[in-house]
mmCIF file of N, CA and C and ligand atoms in Angstrom:
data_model
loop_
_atom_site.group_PDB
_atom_site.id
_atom_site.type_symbol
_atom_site.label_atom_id
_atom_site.label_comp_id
_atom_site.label_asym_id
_atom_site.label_seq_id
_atom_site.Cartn_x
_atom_site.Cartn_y
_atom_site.Cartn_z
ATOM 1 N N UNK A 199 28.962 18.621 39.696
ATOM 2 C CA UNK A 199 27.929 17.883 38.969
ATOM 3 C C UNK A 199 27.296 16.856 39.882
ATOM 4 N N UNK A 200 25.831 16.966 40.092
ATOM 5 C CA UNK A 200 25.340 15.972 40.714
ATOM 6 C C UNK A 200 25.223 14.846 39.822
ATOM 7 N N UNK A 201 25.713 13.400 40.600
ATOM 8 C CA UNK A 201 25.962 12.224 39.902
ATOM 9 C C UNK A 201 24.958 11.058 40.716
ATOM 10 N N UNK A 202 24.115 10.438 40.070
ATOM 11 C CA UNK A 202 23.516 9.502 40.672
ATOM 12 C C UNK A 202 24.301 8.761 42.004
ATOM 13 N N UNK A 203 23.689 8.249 42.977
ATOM 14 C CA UNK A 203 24.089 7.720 43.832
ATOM 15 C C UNK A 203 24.627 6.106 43.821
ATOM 16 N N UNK A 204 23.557 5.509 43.237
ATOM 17 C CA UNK A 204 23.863 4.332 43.204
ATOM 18 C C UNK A 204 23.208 3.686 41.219
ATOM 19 N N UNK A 205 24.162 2.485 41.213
ATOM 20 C CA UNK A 205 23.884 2.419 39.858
ATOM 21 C C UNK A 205 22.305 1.703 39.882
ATOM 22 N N UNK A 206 21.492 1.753 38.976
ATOM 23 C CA UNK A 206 20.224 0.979 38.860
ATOM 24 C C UNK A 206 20.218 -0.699 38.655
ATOM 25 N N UNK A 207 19.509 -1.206 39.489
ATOM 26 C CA UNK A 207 19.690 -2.476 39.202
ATOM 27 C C UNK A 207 18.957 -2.719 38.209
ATOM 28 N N UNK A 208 19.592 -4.879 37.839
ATOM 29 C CA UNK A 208 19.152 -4.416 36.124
ATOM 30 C C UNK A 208 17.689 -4.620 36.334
ATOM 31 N N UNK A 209 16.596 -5.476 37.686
ATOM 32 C CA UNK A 209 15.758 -5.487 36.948
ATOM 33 C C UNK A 209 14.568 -4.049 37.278
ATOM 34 N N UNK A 210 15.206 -3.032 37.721
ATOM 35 C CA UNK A 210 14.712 -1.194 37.414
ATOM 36 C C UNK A 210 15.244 -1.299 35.921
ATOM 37 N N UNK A 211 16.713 -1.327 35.558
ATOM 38 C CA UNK A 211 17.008 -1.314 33.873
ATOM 39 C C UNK A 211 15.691 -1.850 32.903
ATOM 40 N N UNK A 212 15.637 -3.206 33.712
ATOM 41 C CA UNK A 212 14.760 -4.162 32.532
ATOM 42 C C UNK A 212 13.416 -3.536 32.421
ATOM 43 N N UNK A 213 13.115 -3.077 33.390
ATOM 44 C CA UNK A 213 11.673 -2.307 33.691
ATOM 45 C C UNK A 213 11.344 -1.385 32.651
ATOM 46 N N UNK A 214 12.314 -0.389 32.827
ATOM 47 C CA UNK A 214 12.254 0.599 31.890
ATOM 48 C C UNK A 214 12.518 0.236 30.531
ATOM 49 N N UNK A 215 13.103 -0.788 30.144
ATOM 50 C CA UNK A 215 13.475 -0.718 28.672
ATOM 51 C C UNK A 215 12.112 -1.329 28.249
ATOM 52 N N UNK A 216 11.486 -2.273 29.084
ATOM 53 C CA UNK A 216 10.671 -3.265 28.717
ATOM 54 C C UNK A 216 9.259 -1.963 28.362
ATOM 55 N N UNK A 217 9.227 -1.189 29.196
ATOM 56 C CA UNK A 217 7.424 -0.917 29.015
ATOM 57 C C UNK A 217 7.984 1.052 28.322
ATOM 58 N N UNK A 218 9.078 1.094 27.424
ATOM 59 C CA UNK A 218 9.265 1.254 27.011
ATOM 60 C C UNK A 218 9.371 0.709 25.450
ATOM 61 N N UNK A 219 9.500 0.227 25.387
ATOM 62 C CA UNK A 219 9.749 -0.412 23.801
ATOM 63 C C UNK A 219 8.758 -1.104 23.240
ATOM 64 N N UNK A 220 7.466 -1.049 24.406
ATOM 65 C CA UNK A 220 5.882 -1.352 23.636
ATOM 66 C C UNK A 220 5.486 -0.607 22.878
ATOM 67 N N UNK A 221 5.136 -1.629 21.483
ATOM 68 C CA UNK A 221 4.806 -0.389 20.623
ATOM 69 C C UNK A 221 3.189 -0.535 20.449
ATOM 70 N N UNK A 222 2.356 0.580 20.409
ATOM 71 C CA UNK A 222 1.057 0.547 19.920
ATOM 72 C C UNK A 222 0.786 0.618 18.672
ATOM 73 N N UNK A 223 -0.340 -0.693 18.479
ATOM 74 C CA UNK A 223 -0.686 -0.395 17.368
ATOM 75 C C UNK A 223 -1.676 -0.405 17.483
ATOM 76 N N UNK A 224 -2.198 1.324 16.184
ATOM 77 C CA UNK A 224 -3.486 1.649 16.456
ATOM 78 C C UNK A 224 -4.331 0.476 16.396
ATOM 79 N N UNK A 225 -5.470 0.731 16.560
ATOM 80 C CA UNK A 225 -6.740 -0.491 16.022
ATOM 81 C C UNK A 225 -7.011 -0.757 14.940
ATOM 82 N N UNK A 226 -7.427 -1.575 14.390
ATOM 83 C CA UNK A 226 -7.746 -1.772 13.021
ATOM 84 C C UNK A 226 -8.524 -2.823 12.828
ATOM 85 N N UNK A 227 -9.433 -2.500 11.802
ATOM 86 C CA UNK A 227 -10.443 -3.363 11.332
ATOM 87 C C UNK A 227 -10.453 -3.889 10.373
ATOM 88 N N UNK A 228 -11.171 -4.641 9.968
ATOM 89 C CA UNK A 228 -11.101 -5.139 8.196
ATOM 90 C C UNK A 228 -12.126 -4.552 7.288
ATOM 91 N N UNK A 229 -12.149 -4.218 6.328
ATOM 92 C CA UNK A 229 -12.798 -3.708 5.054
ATOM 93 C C UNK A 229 -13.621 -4.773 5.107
ATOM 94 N N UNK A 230 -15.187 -4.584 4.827
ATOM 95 C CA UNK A 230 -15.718 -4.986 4.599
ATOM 96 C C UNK A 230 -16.271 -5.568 2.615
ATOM 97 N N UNK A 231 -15.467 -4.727 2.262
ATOM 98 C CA UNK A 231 -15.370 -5.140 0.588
ATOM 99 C C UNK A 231 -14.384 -5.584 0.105
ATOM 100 N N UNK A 232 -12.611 -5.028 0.853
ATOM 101 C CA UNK A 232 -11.629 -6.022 0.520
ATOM 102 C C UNK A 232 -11.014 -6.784 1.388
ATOM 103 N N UNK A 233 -11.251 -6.470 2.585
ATOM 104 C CA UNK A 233 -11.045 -6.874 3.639
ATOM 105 C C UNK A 233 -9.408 -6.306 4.145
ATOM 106 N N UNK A 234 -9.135 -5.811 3.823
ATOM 107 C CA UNK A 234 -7.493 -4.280 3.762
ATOM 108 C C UNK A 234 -7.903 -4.229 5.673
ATOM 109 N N UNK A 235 -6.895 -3.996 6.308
ATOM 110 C CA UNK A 235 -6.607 -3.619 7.541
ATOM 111 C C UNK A 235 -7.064 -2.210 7.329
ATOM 112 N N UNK A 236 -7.685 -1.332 8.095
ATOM 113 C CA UNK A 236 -8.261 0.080 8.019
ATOM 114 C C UNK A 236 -8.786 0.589 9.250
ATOM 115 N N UNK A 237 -8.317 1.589 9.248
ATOM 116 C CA UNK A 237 -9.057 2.653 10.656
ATOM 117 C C UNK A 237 -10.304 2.287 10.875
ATOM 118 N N UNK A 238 -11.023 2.081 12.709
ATOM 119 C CA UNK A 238 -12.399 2.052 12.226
ATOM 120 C C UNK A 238 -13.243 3.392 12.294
ATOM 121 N N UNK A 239 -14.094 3.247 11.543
ATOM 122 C CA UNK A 239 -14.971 4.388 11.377
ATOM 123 C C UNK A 239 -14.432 5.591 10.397
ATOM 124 N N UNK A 240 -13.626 4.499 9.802
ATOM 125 C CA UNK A 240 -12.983 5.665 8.557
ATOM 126 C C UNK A 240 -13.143 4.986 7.261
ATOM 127 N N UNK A 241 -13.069 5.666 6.236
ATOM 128 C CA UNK A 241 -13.582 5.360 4.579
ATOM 129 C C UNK A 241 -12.193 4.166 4.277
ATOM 130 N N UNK A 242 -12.326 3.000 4.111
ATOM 131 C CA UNK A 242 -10.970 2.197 3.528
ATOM 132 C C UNK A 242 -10.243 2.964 2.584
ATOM 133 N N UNK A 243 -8.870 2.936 2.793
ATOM 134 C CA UNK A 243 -8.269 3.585 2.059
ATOM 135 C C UNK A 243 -7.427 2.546 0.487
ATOM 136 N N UNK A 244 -7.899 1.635 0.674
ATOM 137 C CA UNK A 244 -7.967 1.068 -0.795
ATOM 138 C C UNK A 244 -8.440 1.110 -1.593
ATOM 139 N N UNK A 245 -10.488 0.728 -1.058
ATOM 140 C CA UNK A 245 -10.843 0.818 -2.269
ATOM 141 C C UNK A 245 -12.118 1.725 -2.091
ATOM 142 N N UNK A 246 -11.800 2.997 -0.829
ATOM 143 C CA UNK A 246 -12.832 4.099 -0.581
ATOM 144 C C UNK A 246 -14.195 3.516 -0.465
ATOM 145 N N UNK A 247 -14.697 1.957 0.470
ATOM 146 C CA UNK A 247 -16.133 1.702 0.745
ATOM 147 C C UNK A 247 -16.042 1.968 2.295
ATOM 148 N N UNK A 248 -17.132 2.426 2.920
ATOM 149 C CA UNK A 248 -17.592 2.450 3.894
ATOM 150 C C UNK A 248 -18.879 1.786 4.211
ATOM 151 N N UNK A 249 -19.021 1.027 5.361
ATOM 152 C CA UNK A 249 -20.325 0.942 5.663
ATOM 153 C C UNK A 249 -20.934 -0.012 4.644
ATOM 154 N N UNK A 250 -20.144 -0.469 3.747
ATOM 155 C CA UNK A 250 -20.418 -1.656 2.335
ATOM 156 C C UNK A 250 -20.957 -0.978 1.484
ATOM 157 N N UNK A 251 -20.563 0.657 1.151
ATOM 158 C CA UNK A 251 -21.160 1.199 0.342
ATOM 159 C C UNK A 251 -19.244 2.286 -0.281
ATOM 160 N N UNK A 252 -19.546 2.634 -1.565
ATOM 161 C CA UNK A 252 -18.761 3.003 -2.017
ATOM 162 C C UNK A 252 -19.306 4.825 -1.585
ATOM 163 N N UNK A 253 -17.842 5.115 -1.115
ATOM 164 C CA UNK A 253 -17.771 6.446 -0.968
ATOM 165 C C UNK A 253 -17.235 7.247 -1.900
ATOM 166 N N UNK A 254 -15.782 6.648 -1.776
ATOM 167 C CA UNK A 254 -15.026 7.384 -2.399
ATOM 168 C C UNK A 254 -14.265 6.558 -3.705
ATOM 169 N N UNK A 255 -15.148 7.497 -4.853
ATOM 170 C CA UNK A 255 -15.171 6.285 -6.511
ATOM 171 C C UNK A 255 -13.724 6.545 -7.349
ATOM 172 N N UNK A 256 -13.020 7.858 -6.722
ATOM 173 C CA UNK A 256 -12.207 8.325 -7.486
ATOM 174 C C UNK A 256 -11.032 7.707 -7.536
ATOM 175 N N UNK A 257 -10.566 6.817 -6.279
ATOM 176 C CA UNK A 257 -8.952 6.065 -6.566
ATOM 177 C C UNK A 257 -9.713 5.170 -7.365
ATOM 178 N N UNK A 258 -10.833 4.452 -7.762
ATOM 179 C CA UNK A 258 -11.202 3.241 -8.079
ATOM 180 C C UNK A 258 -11.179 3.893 -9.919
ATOM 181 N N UNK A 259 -11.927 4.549 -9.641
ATOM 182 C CA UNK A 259 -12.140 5.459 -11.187
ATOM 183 C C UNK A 259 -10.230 5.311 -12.212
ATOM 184 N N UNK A 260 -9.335 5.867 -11.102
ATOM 185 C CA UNK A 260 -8.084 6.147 -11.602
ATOM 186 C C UNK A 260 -7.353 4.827 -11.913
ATOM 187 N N UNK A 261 -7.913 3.997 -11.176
ATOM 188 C CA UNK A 261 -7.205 2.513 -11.120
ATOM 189 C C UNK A 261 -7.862 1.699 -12.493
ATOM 190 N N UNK A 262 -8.783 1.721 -12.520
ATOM 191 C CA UNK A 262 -9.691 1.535 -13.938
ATOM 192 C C UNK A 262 -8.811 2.088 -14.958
ATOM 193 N N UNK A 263 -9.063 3.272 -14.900
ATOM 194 C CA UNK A 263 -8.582 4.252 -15.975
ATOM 195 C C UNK A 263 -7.193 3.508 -16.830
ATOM 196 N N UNK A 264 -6.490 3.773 -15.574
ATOM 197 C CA UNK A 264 -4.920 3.497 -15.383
ATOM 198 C C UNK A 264 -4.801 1.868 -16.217
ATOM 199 N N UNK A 265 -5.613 1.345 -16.089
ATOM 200 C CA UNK A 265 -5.574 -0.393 -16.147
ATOM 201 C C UNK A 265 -5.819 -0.399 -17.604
ATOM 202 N N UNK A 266 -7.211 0.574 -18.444
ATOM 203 C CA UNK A 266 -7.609 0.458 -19.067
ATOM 204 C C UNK A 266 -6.546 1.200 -20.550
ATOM 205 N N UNK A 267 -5.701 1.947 -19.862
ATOM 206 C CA UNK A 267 -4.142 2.698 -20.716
ATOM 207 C C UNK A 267 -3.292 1.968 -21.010
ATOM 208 N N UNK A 268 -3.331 1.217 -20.276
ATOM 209 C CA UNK A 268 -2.241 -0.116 -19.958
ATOM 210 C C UNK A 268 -2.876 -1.174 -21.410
ATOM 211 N N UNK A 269 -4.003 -1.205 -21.247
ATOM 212 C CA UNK A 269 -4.234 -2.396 -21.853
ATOM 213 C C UNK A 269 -4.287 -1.735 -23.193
ATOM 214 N N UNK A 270 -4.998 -0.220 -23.622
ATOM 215 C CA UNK A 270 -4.912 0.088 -24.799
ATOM 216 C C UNK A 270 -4.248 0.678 -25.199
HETATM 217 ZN ZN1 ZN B 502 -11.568 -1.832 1.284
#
């Protein structure tokens, strides 16, 4: 079995653990209607506005709905 030669010093160890254990985080923007952390150039996934315009009405529709069962 080939066995390393010599042990790594720690700061080669520290090296590697260090730029290793960076974590990325994607980018993120703020919603312009709730201001929710969100992909950019993607539809908010809270409350479906893009661009300060409503795209997508249907989680909002269900959340209504849902609110409005609740109450009656
Ligand atoms: Zn939003």
């Amino acid at each position: 079995m080939p066995n390393p030669k010599r042990k790594h010093t720690p700061h080669r160890r520290d090296c590697r653990r260090s730029a290793n254990s960076k974590l990325n985080i994607p980018n993120t923007g703020k919603c312009s209607n709730c201001g929710a952390a969100k992909m950019p150039h993607r539809v908010c996934p809270v409350c479906g506005f893009y661009n300060s315009k409503l795209i997508i009405a249907k989680k909002i529709k269900k959340v209504a709905q849902s609110n409005t069962e609740q109450e009656g």
